[in-house]
Amino acid sequence: MTDSATNGSSEVRADQGLGDGTRAVRAGLPEPVKYAPALPGPVFAAHYHLPGTPTGPYTYGRDENPTWTLLERAIGELEAPERDGVETLVFASGMAAVSSVLFSQLRTGDTVVLPADGYQVLPLVQAQLDAYGIEVRTAPTGGNAQLDVLDGARLLWIETPSNPGLDVCDVRLLAEAAHARGCLVAVDNTLATPLGQRPLELGADFSVASGTKQLTGHGDVLLGYVTGADTSAMAAVRRWRKIAGAIPGPMEAWLAHRSIATLPLRVDRQDATALALAESLRGRPEVTGLRYPGLPEDPSYKIASQQMRRYGCVVSFVLPTHARADRFLGALRLVDDATSFGGVRSTAERRGRWGGDAVPEGFIRFSVGAEDPDDLVTDVLRALEESAD
C-alpha cells in the first residue's frame, strides 16, 4: 500500500479511457491478494509499529490511515482520471474540507472572492475571515458576476451549481481570468459530483466537496475532500488538516469507498428522475421560480451543457406562501422532510426555515432519490393538489 500522495501515479492509471461505471467499481482498490477481500476493511489505529527512524507512510493516526489512502485514490481517479500527480485529501466533513483550503491558502491582508449565493455556512466563514484581517468580496454565481471583483484577489471560490439556487457559472472563463491575475481557484463540486463535472479539467486549482451528499449517497456518512494538482498548495492543505485534526474516522472512510462503487448507478437514476420531476412541474400554476440546470429553458442550461456531463439531483421551486410549502411537504408520502441532499431516499425542505439563504418563504429545495420515477412524480403532483388552499 502506498502513501496517499501518490494517488495519481502511473501505477493506478490503467483505467484511462474506461466508462464511469467501470472506473467507479474499481476506483482505489489495492492490487489483488490471494484470499484477501477486494476492498480491505477499515483500519482502526491511533498509532502504528514504528521501530527506528520513521520512514514509512503510516506513523500516527491523525496524519495517515490506510483506509483513507484507498478512498483518496478512489476519489482522485474520479475527479481527474487522466491526470498524473493529482492528490486527494479526505476530511471529517465538507466544511472541514472547505475550511482547509480557505485557511491554508489565505493570510492577513489577502483578498478572497466568495459567491454571494453559496452554501449558507459561508457567511459564518466570511465572519471568521474578516476577523483574521482577510478582505472578503462577494458576487452572485449567475452571469459570471465574480469576474467583476477579481482584481487583487488571492483566491476565487466558485460554487457551481450554486446551493440552493442552482445557478451555474463558466468555470473555464473564471479560472482563466483568475489565473491571469495570479489568483487561485477552488470549485465546490458537491452538487455536481465528479461524474457531473471535473473542475480540474476546467482549470481550477482545487476541487472541493462534501462527500456527505451524493458521492456517498446514503445519508449515513459525514465526509469531505479536497483534490488538487499543485504540490505546494496541497501540502498546505495537508498541514492544515494535521493542525486542525479534521480527519474522518476509518469506518466513515470505508463506508464512503464502498458507496462510490454504486455512484454511477445512483447518479444516473437520480439525475434522470430529477429532470422528469422538473418537466412535470413546468406549467403548474402554483409553481414559480422552477430551476434545474438540465431543463433547456433554464437560465443555466447553456453553460451547464458545455461544462457538465450530468446536471445533478436537486430541483428547486417556489410555492406561493410559507403555509402552502409546509402543507405540500406534509402531504408527501415518498419524500422525507429533511435537510442535506443527494441520498437514495428523496428529501425536500422549505429552505427558508434555516435563515441564511436569500430565498422566498415558499422556496423548496427538492433532492431526488432513487425511487421509481413514476411513483415519485405522482406523489409530488398529488401533494401539490392536496396542499391547495
mmCIF file of C-alpha atoms in Angstrom:
data_model
loop_
_atom_site.group_PDB
_atom_site.id
_atom_site.type_symbol
_atom_site.label_atom_id
_atom_site.label_comp_id
_atom_site.label_asym_id
_atom_site.label_seq_id
_atom_site.Cartn_x
_atom_site.Cartn_y
_atom_site.Cartn_z
ATOM 1 C CA MET A 1 0.000 0.000 0.000
ATOM 2 C CA THR A 2 1.403 3.417 -0.924
ATOM 3 C CA ASP A 3 1.145 6.880 0.557
ATOM 4 C CA SER A 4 -1.931 8.893 -0.473
ATOM 5 C CA ALA A 5 0.300 11.481 -2.104
ATOM 6 C CA THR A 6 0.776 9.024 -4.956
ATOM 7 C CA ASN A 7 -2.913 8.558 -5.626
ATOM 8 C CA GLY A 8 -2.485 9.968 -9.106
ATOM 9 C CA SER A 9 0.579 7.906 -10.006
ATOM 10 C CA SER A 10 1.012 5.856 -13.153
ATOM 11 C CA GLU A 11 0.542 2.577 -11.307
ATOM 12 C CA VAL A 12 -3.135 3.381 -10.816
ATOM 13 C CA ARG A 13 -3.710 4.988 -14.207
ATOM 14 C CA ALA A 14 -4.566 1.770 -16.024
ATOM 15 C CA ASP A 15 -8.235 2.788 -16.072
ATOM 16 C CA GLN A 16 -7.799 5.637 -18.549
ATOM 17 C CA GLY A 17 -10.491 5.609 -21.184
ATOM 18 C CA LEU A 18 -12.883 3.478 -19.137
ATOM 19 C CA GLY A 19 -16.510 4.387 -18.543
ATOM 20 C CA ASP A 20 -17.684 5.921 -15.284
ATOM 21 C CA GLY A 21 -19.277 2.700 -14.042
ATOM 22 C CA THR A 22 -16.214 0.561 -14.724
ATOM 23 C CA ARG A 23 -13.946 3.132 -13.127
ATOM 24 C CA ALA A 24 -16.136 3.616 -10.062
ATOM 25 C CA VAL A 25 -16.435 -0.057 -9.115
ATOM 26 C CA ARG A 26 -12.641 -0.434 -9.203
ATOM 27 C CA ALA A 27 -11.578 3.009 -8.007
ATOM 28 C CA GLY A 28 -8.927 2.933 -5.318
ATOM 29 C CA LEU A 29 -8.795 -0.841 -4.931
ATOM 30 C CA PRO A 30 -5.404 -2.288 -3.975
ATOM 31 C CA GLU A 31 -3.657 -4.940 -6.035
ATOM 32 C CA PRO A 32 -5.429 -8.298 -5.564
ATOM 33 C CA VAL A 33 -4.022 -10.548 -2.861
ATOM 34 C CA LYS A 34 -4.974 -14.197 -2.750
ATOM 35 C CA TYR A 35 -7.714 -14.876 -0.174
ATOM 36 C CA ALA A 36 -7.925 -11.163 0.763
ATOM 37 C CA PRO A 37 -11.080 -9.095 0.236
ATOM 38 C CA ALA A 38 -11.185 -6.840 -2.800
ATOM 39 C CA LEU A 39 -11.776 -3.852 -0.512
ATOM 40 C CA PRO A 40 -9.969 -4.312 2.820
ATOM 41 C CA GLY A 41 -11.922 -3.489 5.937
ATOM 42 C CA PRO A 42 -11.396 -0.281 7.901
ATOM 43 C CA VAL A 43 -8.105 0.063 9.739
ATOM 44 C CA PHE A 44 -8.708 1.228 13.319
ATOM 45 C CA ALA A 45 -5.394 2.558 14.536
ATOM 46 C CA ALA A 46 -4.267 5.562 16.545
ATOM 47 C CA HIS A 47 -0.624 4.534 16.145
ATOM 48 C CA TYR A 48 1.462 2.036 14.194
ATOM 49 C CA HIS A 49 4.506 -0.114 14.906
ATOM 50 C CA LEU A 50 7.339 2.311 14.373
ATOM 51 C CA PRO A 51 10.813 0.976 15.282
ATOM 52 C CA GLY A 52 13.867 3.065 14.437
ATOM 53 C CA THR A 53 13.772 6.007 12.050
ATOM 54 C CA PRO A 54 10.205 6.617 10.803
ATOM 55 C CA THR A 55 10.393 6.327 7.007
ATOM 56 C CA GLY A 56 7.065 4.699 6.105
ATOM 57 C CA PRO A 57 3.775 6.386 5.211
ATOM 58 C CA TYR A 58 1.930 5.479 8.412
ATOM 59 C CA THR A 59 3.209 6.965 11.636
ATOM 60 C CA TYR A 60 0.264 8.360 13.602
ATOM 61 C CA GLY A 61 -3.490 8.184 13.195
ATOM 62 C CA ARG A 62 -4.034 11.920 12.812
ATOM 63 C CA ASP A 63 -1.666 12.034 9.835
ATOM 64 C CA GLU A 64 -2.452 8.972 7.731
ATOM 65 C CA ASN A 65 -4.570 5.850 7.663
ATOM 66 C CA PRO A 66 -4.550 3.004 5.086
ATOM 67 C CA THR A 67 -8.338 3.251 4.757
ATOM 68 C CA TRP A 68 -8.057 6.945 3.873
ATOM 69 C CA THR A 69 -5.357 6.124 1.333
ATOM 70 C CA LEU A 70 -7.645 3.851 -0.665
ATOM 71 C CA LEU A 71 -10.549 6.301 -0.505
ATOM 72 C CA GLU A 72 -8.320 9.202 -1.539
ATOM 73 C CA ARG A 73 -7.089 7.205 -4.512
ATOM 74 C CA ALA A 74 -10.667 6.383 -5.482
ATOM 75 C CA ILE A 75 -11.852 9.994 -5.377
ATOM 76 C CA GLY A 76 -8.772 11.157 -7.247
ATOM 77 C CA GLU A 77 -9.439 8.653 -10.011
ATOM 78 C CA LEU A 78 -12.962 10.060 -10.432
ATOM 79 C CA GLU A 79 -12.048 13.739 -10.163
ATOM 80 C CA ALA A 80 -9.052 13.560 -12.527
ATOM 81 C CA PRO A 81 -8.962 10.172 -14.283
ATOM 82 C CA GLU A 82 -6.474 11.184 -16.943
ATOM 83 C CA ARG A 83 -4.048 13.275 -14.879
ATOM 84 C CA ASP A 84 -0.943 12.184 -13.036
ATOM 85 C CA GLY A 85 0.280 13.907 -9.907
ATOM 86 C CA VAL A 86 -3.172 14.724 -8.548
ATOM 87 C CA GLU A 87 -3.588 14.419 -4.786
ATOM 88 C CA THR A 88 -6.771 13.981 -2.774
ATOM 89 C CA LEU A 89 -7.158 14.509 0.959
ATOM 90 C CA VAL A 90 -10.249 13.439 2.906
ATOM 91 C CA PHE A 91 -11.738 15.270 5.873
ATOM 92 C CA ALA A 92 -14.300 14.823 8.624
ATOM 93 C CA SER A 93 -16.942 16.872 6.754
ATOM 94 C CA GLY A 94 -17.466 19.062 3.762
ATOM 95 C CA MET A 95 -16.953 22.206 5.840
ATOM 96 C CA ALA A 96 -13.685 20.802 7.175
ATOM 97 C CA ALA A 97 -12.545 20.473 3.566
ATOM 98 C CA VAL A 98 -13.760 23.980 2.685
ATOM 99 C CA SER A 99 -12.019 25.452 5.725
ATOM 100 C CA SER A 100 -8.776 23.657 4.933
ATOM 101 C CA VAL A 101 -8.458 25.392 1.573
ATOM 102 C CA LEU A 102 -9.503 28.847 2.759
ATOM 103 C CA PHE A 103 -7.409 28.919 5.902
ATOM 104 C CA SER A 104 -4.341 27.209 4.444
ATOM 105 C CA GLN A 105 -4.101 29.479 1.397
ATOM 106 C CA LEU A 106 -5.070 32.882 2.823
ATOM 107 C CA ARG A 107 -3.137 35.243 5.072
ATOM 108 C CA THR A 108 -3.896 38.550 6.766
ATOM 109 C CA GLY A 109 -4.117 41.215 4.087
ATOM 110 C CA ASP A 110 -5.214 38.808 1.340
ATOM 111 C CA THR A 111 -8.485 39.093 -0.574
ATOM 112 C CA VAL A 112 -10.869 36.234 -1.294
ATOM 113 C CA VAL A 113 -13.893 36.235 -3.605
ATOM 114 C CA LEU A 114 -16.840 34.144 -2.409
ATOM 115 C CA PRO A 115 -20.224 33.505 -4.039
ATOM 116 C CA ALA A 116 -22.965 35.711 -2.638
ATOM 117 C CA ASP A 117 -25.473 32.886 -3.145
ATOM 118 C CA GLY A 118 -23.474 29.906 -1.925
ATOM 119 C CA TYR A 119 -23.928 27.433 0.884
ATOM 120 C CA GLN A 120 -25.484 29.045 3.931
ATOM 121 C CA VAL A 121 -22.456 28.430 6.188
ATOM 122 C CA LEU A 122 -20.281 30.674 4.005
ATOM 123 C CA PRO A 123 -21.436 33.830 5.865
ATOM 124 C CA LEU A 124 -20.046 32.285 9.050
ATOM 125 C CA VAL A 125 -16.802 31.617 7.204
ATOM 126 C CA GLN A 126 -16.802 35.209 5.994
ATOM 127 C CA ALA A 127 -17.080 36.483 9.562
ATOM 128 C CA GLN A 128 -14.071 34.406 10.586
ATOM 129 C CA LEU A 129 -12.062 35.575 7.578
ATOM 130 C CA ASP A 130 -12.938 39.166 8.467
ATOM 131 C CA ALA A 131 -11.663 38.543 11.997
ATOM 132 C CA TYR A 132 -8.334 37.363 10.566
ATOM 133 C CA GLY A 133 -7.918 40.534 8.531
ATOM 134 C CA ILE A 134 -8.753 38.935 5.173
ATOM 135 C CA GLU A 135 -10.849 41.025 2.805
ATOM 136 C CA VAL A 136 -13.940 39.193 1.549
ATOM 137 C CA ARG A 137 -15.707 40.195 -1.650
ATOM 138 C CA THR A 138 -18.902 38.542 -2.819
ATOM 139 C CA ALA A 139 -20.807 38.358 -6.082
ATOM 140 C CA PRO A 140 -23.575 36.090 -7.374
ATOM 141 C CA THR A 141 -22.805 32.888 -9.246
ATOM 142 C CA GLY A 142 -25.052 33.632 -12.214
ATOM 143 C CA GLY A 143 -23.778 35.743 -15.078
ATOM 144 C CA ASN A 144 -20.152 35.123 -14.062
ATOM 145 C CA ALA A 145 -20.538 38.142 -11.778
ATOM 146 C CA GLN A 146 -17.452 37.192 -9.767
ATOM 147 C CA LEU A 147 -15.350 38.381 -12.719
ATOM 148 C CA ASP A 148 -16.076 41.961 -11.711
ATOM 149 C CA VAL A 149 -14.445 41.659 -8.272
ATOM 150 C CA LEU A 150 -11.373 39.559 -9.068
ATOM 151 C CA ASP A 151 -8.672 42.231 -9.256
ATOM 152 C CA GLY A 152 -6.128 41.811 -6.476
ATOM 153 C CA ALA A 153 -7.684 38.637 -5.087
ATOM 154 C CA ARG A 154 -5.598 35.741 -3.807
ATOM 155 C CA LEU A 155 -8.352 33.099 -4.057
ATOM 156 C CA LEU A 156 -11.586 32.758 -6.018
ATOM 157 C CA TRP A 157 -14.175 30.411 -4.528
ATOM 158 C CA ILE A 158 -16.764 29.124 -7.016
ATOM 159 C CA GLU A 159 -19.880 27.111 -6.199
ATOM 160 C CA THR A 160 -21.496 25.761 -9.351
ATOM 161 C CA PRO A 161 -24.281 24.787 -9.476
ATOM 162 C CA SER A 162 -24.966 27.030 -6.513
ATOM 163 C CA ASN A 163 -26.804 25.741 -3.475
ATOM 164 C CA PRO A 164 -29.752 26.180 -3.259
ATOM 165 C CA GLY A 165 -30.434 28.479 -6.235
ATOM 166 C CA LEU A 166 -28.873 26.204 -8.909
ATOM 167 C CA ASP A 167 -27.156 28.980 -10.858
ATOM 168 C CA VAL A 168 -24.162 27.948 -12.962
ATOM 169 C CA CYS A 169 -21.092 29.963 -13.929
ATOM 170 C CA ASP A 170 -18.424 29.396 -16.574
ATOM 171 C CA VAL A 171 -15.582 27.739 -14.683
ATOM 172 C CA ARG A 172 -13.157 27.896 -17.625
ATOM 173 C CA LEU A 173 -13.740 31.601 -18.134
ATOM 174 C CA LEU A 174 -13.443 32.431 -14.450
ATOM 175 C CA ALA A 175 -10.364 30.256 -13.968
ATOM 176 C CA GLU A 176 -8.551 31.831 -16.906
ATOM 177 C CA ALA A 177 -9.373 35.321 -15.673
ATOM 178 C CA ALA A 178 -8.315 34.482 -12.119
ATOM 179 C CA HIS A 179 -5.038 32.877 -13.146
ATOM 180 C CA ALA A 180 -4.209 35.872 -15.349
ATOM 181 C CA ARG A 181 -4.397 37.911 -12.144
ATOM 182 C CA GLY A 182 -2.316 35.459 -10.102
ATOM 183 C CA CYS A 183 -5.390 34.180 -8.254
ATOM 184 C CA LEU A 184 -6.016 30.591 -7.162
ATOM 185 C CA VAL A 185 -9.350 28.952 -7.993
ATOM 186 C CA ALA A 186 -11.353 26.497 -5.883
ATOM 187 C CA VAL A 187 -14.624 24.955 -7.040
ATOM 188 C CA ASP A 188 -17.208 23.459 -4.716
ATOM 189 C CA ASN A 189 -18.164 20.345 -6.677
ATOM 190 C CA THR A 190 -20.644 18.934 -4.172
ATOM 191 C CA LEU A 191 -23.836 19.184 -6.171
ATOM 192 C CA ALA A 192 -22.329 18.092 -9.492
ATOM 193 C CA THR A 193 -20.136 15.237 -8.148
ATOM 194 C CA PRO A 194 -17.095 14.124 -10.163
ATOM 195 C CA LEU A 195 -19.435 12.327 -12.567
ATOM 196 C CA GLY A 196 -21.180 15.562 -13.425
ATOM 197 C CA GLN A 197 -18.236 17.928 -13.542
ATOM 198 C CA ARG A 198 -14.443 17.797 -13.218
ATOM 199 C CA PRO A 199 -13.234 21.201 -12.022
ATOM 200 C CA LEU A 200 -9.533 20.459 -12.507
ATOM 201 C CA GLU A 201 -10.172 19.780 -16.195
ATOM 202 C CA LEU A 202 -11.939 23.141 -16.362
ATOM 203 C CA GLY A 203 -8.891 24.947 -14.988
ATOM 204 C CA ALA A 204 -9.487 25.004 -11.224
ATOM 205 C CA ASP A 205 -6.652 24.505 -8.759
ATOM 206 C CA PHE A 206 -8.845 22.754 -6.195
ATOM 207 C CA SER A 207 -11.978 20.635 -6.404
ATOM 208 C CA VAL A 208 -13.655 20.611 -3.001
ATOM 209 C CA ALA A 209 -16.789 18.756 -1.990
ATOM 210 C CA SER A 210 -18.933 17.415 0.762
ATOM 211 C CA GLY A 211 -18.882 13.653 0.389
ATOM 212 C CA THR A 212 -21.852 13.610 2.760
ATOM 213 C CA LYS A 213 -24.144 14.250 -0.182
ATOM 214 C CA GLN A 214 -24.493 12.309 -3.455
ATOM 215 C CA LEU A 215 -20.932 10.989 -3.513
ATOM 216 C CA THR A 216 -21.736 8.564 -0.688
ATOM 217 C CA GLY A 217 -25.493 8.859 -1.140
ATOM 218 C CA HIS A 218 -26.957 7.013 1.826
ATOM 219 C CA GLY A 219 -27.284 9.771 4.409
ATOM 220 C CA ASP A 220 -25.104 7.931 6.907
ATOM 221 C CA VAL A 221 -21.633 9.457 6.475
ATOM 222 C CA LEU A 222 -20.164 12.899 7.144
ATOM 223 C CA LEU A 223 -17.157 13.401 4.877
ATOM 224 C CA GLY A 224 -15.341 15.996 2.788
ATOM 225 C CA TYR A 225 -12.419 16.075 0.403
ATOM 226 C CA VAL A 226 -10.023 18.328 -1.474
ATOM 227 C CA THR A 227 -8.403 17.337 -4.778
ATOM 228 C CA GLY A 228 -5.596 19.346 -6.349
ATOM 229 C CA ALA A 229 -2.521 19.032 -8.545
ATOM 230 C CA ASP A 230 -0.254 21.731 -7.097
ATOM 231 C CA THR A 231 2.186 20.049 -4.719
ATOM 232 C CA SER A 232 2.856 23.123 -2.616
ATOM 233 C CA ALA A 233 -0.794 24.125 -2.289
ATOM 234 C CA MET A 234 -1.848 20.605 -1.339
ATOM 235 C CA ALA A 235 0.985 20.372 1.200
ATOM 236 C CA ALA A 236 -0.510 23.424 2.906
ATOM 237 C CA VAL A 237 -3.956 21.788 2.892
ATOM 238 C CA ARG A 238 -2.441 18.615 4.396
ATOM 239 C CA ARG A 239 -0.684 20.677 7.084
ATOM 240 C CA TRP A 240 -3.974 22.383 7.962
ATOM 241 C CA ARG A 241 -5.684 19.004 8.318
ATOM 242 C CA LYS A 242 -2.928 17.927 10.716
ATOM 243 C CA ILE A 243 -3.184 21.131 12.755
ATOM 244 C CA ALA A 244 -6.983 21.141 12.949
ATOM 245 C CA GLY A 245 -7.276 17.365 13.343
ATOM 246 C CA ALA A 246 -10.247 17.448 10.957
ATOM 247 C CA ILE A 247 -9.905 13.803 9.972
ATOM 248 C CA PRO A 248 -12.547 11.223 9.066
ATOM 249 C CA GLY A 249 -12.960 8.067 11.087
ATOM 250 C CA PRO A 250 -11.812 4.871 9.375
ATOM 251 C CA MET A 251 -15.351 3.462 9.376
ATOM 252 C CA GLU A 252 -16.701 6.562 7.639
ATOM 253 C CA ALA A 253 -13.891 6.394 5.089
ATOM 254 C CA TRP A 254 -14.572 2.730 4.401
ATOM 255 C CA LEU A 255 -18.324 3.300 4.041
ATOM 256 C CA ALA A 256 -17.623 6.136 1.622
ATOM 257 C CA HIS A 257 -15.317 3.990 -0.508
ATOM 258 C CA ARG A 258 -17.844 1.160 -0.570
ATOM 259 C CA SER A 259 -20.559 3.607 -1.647
ATOM 260 C CA ILE A 260 -18.557 5.030 -4.549
ATOM 261 C CA ALA A 261 -18.947 1.724 -6.411
ATOM 262 C CA THR A 262 -22.651 2.470 -6.921
ATOM 263 C CA LEU A 263 -22.240 6.189 -7.630
ATOM 264 C CA PRO A 264 -22.837 5.944 -11.407
ATOM 265 C CA LEU A 265 -25.974 3.850 -10.897
ATOM 266 C CA ARG A 266 -27.343 6.253 -8.321
ATOM 267 C CA VAL A 267 -26.402 9.387 -10.222
ATOM 268 C CA ASP A 268 -27.909 8.195 -13.494
ATOM 269 C CA ARG A 269 -31.178 7.239 -11.817
ATOM 270 C CA GLN A 270 -31.442 10.282 -9.579
ATOM 271 C CA ASP A 271 -30.458 12.825 -12.211
ATOM 272 C CA ALA A 272 -32.817 11.376 -14.829
ATOM 273 C CA THR A 273 -35.670 11.427 -12.335
ATOM 274 C CA ALA A 274 -34.782 14.997 -11.338
ATOM 275 C CA LEU A 275 -35.239 16.036 -14.956
ATOM 276 C CA ALA A 276 -38.557 14.161 -15.125
ATOM 277 C CA LEU A 277 -39.733 15.902 -11.951
ATOM 278 C CA ALA A 278 -38.695 19.316 -13.250
ATOM 279 C CA GLU A 279 -40.547 18.653 -16.502
ATOM 280 C CA SER A 280 -43.674 17.647 -14.582
ATOM 281 C CA LEU A 281 -43.618 20.935 -12.652
ATOM 282 C CA ARG A 282 -43.467 23.112 -15.757
ATOM 283 C CA GLY A 283 -46.708 24.973 -16.244
ATOM 284 C CA ARG A 284 -48.094 24.224 -12.775
ATOM 285 C CA PRO A 285 -49.905 27.421 -11.747
ATOM 286 C CA GLU A 286 -48.772 27.242 -8.122
ATOM 287 C CA VAL A 287 -45.080 26.702 -9.031
ATOM 288 C CA THR A 288 -42.813 29.640 -9.818
ATOM 289 C CA GLY A 289 -39.036 30.016 -9.979
ATOM 290 C CA LEU A 290 -38.535 26.458 -11.199
ATOM 291 C CA ARG A 291 -34.820 25.699 -11.562
ATOM 292 C CA TYR A 292 -32.972 22.665 -12.875
ATOM 293 C CA PRO A 293 -29.818 23.083 -14.993
ATOM 294 C CA GLY A 294 -30.888 20.217 -17.264
ATOM 295 C CA LEU A 295 -34.063 21.950 -18.440
ATOM 296 C CA PRO A 296 -33.431 23.528 -21.869
ATOM 297 C CA GLU A 297 -35.266 26.698 -20.822
ATOM 298 C CA ASP A 298 -33.331 27.047 -17.545
ATOM 299 C CA PRO A 299 -31.098 30.157 -17.405
ATOM 300 C CA SER A 300 -28.123 27.922 -16.558
ATOM 301 C CA TYR A 301 -28.702 25.329 -19.284
ATOM 302 C CA LYS A 302 -26.384 26.733 -21.942
ATOM 303 C CA ILE A 303 -23.240 26.939 -19.849
ATOM 304 C CA ALA A 304 -24.144 23.829 -17.826
ATOM 305 C CA SER A 305 -24.425 21.798 -21.021
ATOM 306 C CA GLN A 306 -20.946 22.952 -22.033
ATOM 307 C CA GLN A 307 -19.125 22.020 -18.820
ATOM 308 C CA MET A 308 -21.283 19.407 -17.081
ATOM 309 C CA ARG A 309 -21.828 15.791 -18.084
ATOM 310 C CA ARG A 310 -24.756 15.377 -15.689
ATOM 311 C CA TYR A 311 -26.949 18.036 -14.107
ATOM 312 C CA GLY A 312 -27.429 16.861 -10.547
ATOM 313 C CA CYS A 313 -30.264 15.505 -8.432
ATOM 314 C CA VAL A 314 -31.592 18.769 -6.968
ATOM 315 C CA VAL A 315 -34.622 20.670 -8.254
ATOM 316 C CA SER A 316 -35.743 23.963 -6.718
ATOM 317 C CA PHE A 317 -39.020 25.835 -6.996
ATOM 318 C CA VAL A 318 -41.214 28.283 -5.112
ATOM 319 C CA LEU A 319 -44.730 27.782 -3.758
ATOM 320 C CA PRO A 320 -46.899 30.828 -3.066
ATOM 321 C CA THR A 321 -46.581 31.004 0.724
ATOM 322 C CA HIS A 322 -44.814 29.609 3.751
ATOM 323 C CA ALA A 323 -48.016 27.809 4.737
ATOM 324 C CA ARG A 324 -48.519 26.280 1.293
ATOM 325 C CA ALA A 325 -44.955 24.987 1.281
ATOM 326 C CA ASP A 326 -45.438 23.389 4.692
ATOM 327 C CA ARG A 327 -48.697 21.762 3.616
ATOM 328 C CA PHE A 328 -47.037 20.426 0.473
ATOM 329 C CA LEU A 329 -44.145 18.905 2.424
ATOM 330 C CA GLY A 330 -46.562 17.382 4.924
ATOM 331 C CA ALA A 331 -48.619 15.794 2.143
ATOM 332 C CA LEU A 332 -45.688 13.978 0.538
ATOM 333 C CA ARG A 333 -45.619 10.233 1.229
ATOM 334 C CA LEU A 334 -42.422 9.133 -0.517
ATOM 335 C CA VAL A 335 -40.297 12.127 0.448
ATOM 336 C CA ASP A 336 -38.729 12.897 3.814
ATOM 337 C CA ASP A 337 -38.764 16.464 5.127
ATOM 338 C CA ALA A 338 -35.055 16.724 5.819
ATOM 339 C CA THR A 339 -32.039 18.873 5.074
ATOM 340 C CA SER A 340 -28.994 17.883 3.015
ATOM 341 C CA PHE A 341 -29.321 16.299 -0.426
ATOM 342 C CA GLY A 342 -28.060 13.516 -2.674
ATOM 343 C CA GLY A 343 -29.385 10.487 -0.796
ATOM 344 C CA VAL A 344 -31.119 7.454 -2.263
ATOM 345 C CA ARG A 345 -34.306 8.466 -0.429
ATOM 346 C CA SER A 346 -35.854 11.668 -1.742
ATOM 347 C CA THR A 347 -35.870 14.609 0.642
ATOM 348 C CA ALA A 348 -37.274 18.115 0.460
ATOM 349 C CA GLU A 349 -37.396 21.138 2.696
ATOM 350 C CA ARG A 350 -38.577 24.694 2.886
ATOM 351 C CA ARG A 351 -35.155 26.205 2.760
ATOM 352 C CA GLY A 352 -36.113 29.493 4.370
ATOM 353 C CA ARG A 353 -36.683 27.788 7.723
ATOM 354 C CA TRP A 354 -32.933 27.975 8.430
ATOM 355 C CA GLY A 355 -32.364 31.616 7.573
ATOM 356 C CA GLY A 356 -29.121 32.487 5.827
ATOM 357 C CA ASP A 357 -30.379 31.867 2.274
ATOM 358 C CA ALA A 358 -31.861 34.760 0.294
ATOM 359 C CA VAL A 359 -34.880 32.786 -0.863
ATOM 360 C CA PRO A 360 -38.662 33.330 -0.693
ATOM 361 C CA GLU A 361 -40.607 31.839 2.208
ATOM 362 C CA GLY A 362 -42.127 29.211 -0.083
ATOM 363 C CA PHE A 363 -38.801 28.128 -1.651
ATOM 364 C CA ILE A 364 -38.447 24.324 -1.844
ATOM 365 C CA ARG A 365 -35.143 22.519 -2.320
ATOM 366 C CA PHE A 366 -36.026 19.045 -3.543
ATOM 367 C CA SER A 367 -33.410 16.275 -3.575
ATOM 368 C CA VAL A 368 -34.444 13.452 -5.879
ATOM 369 C CA GLY A 369 -33.691 9.915 -4.700
ATOM 370 C CA ALA A 370 -33.665 6.516 -6.348
ATOM 371 C CA GLU A 371 -37.392 5.777 -6.186
ATOM 372 C CA ASP A 372 -39.241 4.755 -9.340
ATOM 373 C CA PRO A 373 -39.661 7.963 -11.360
ATOM 374 C CA ASP A 374 -43.388 7.497 -11.952
ATOM 375 C CA ASP A 375 -44.026 6.883 -8.262
ATOM 376 C CA LEU A 376 -42.105 9.966 -7.196
ATOM 377 C CA VAL A 377 -43.646 12.298 -9.761
ATOM 378 C CA THR A 378 -47.132 11.008 -8.919
ATOM 379 C CA ASP A 379 -46.510 11.630 -5.220
ATOM 380 C CA VAL A 380 -45.316 15.179 -5.834
ATOM 381 C CA LEU A 381 -48.245 16.107 -8.098
ATOM 382 C CA ARG A 382 -50.724 14.584 -5.639
ATOM 383 C CA ALA A 383 -49.154 16.549 -2.766
ATOM 384 C CA LEU A 384 -49.432 19.747 -4.785
ATOM 385 C CA GLU A 385 -53.136 19.124 -5.325
ATOM 386 C CA GLU A 386 -53.824 18.179 -1.707
ATOM 387 C CA SER A 387 -51.943 21.212 -0.362
ATOM 388 C CA ALA A 388 -54.003 23.724 -2.329
ATOM 389 C CA ASP A 389 -55.951 26.295 -0.338
#
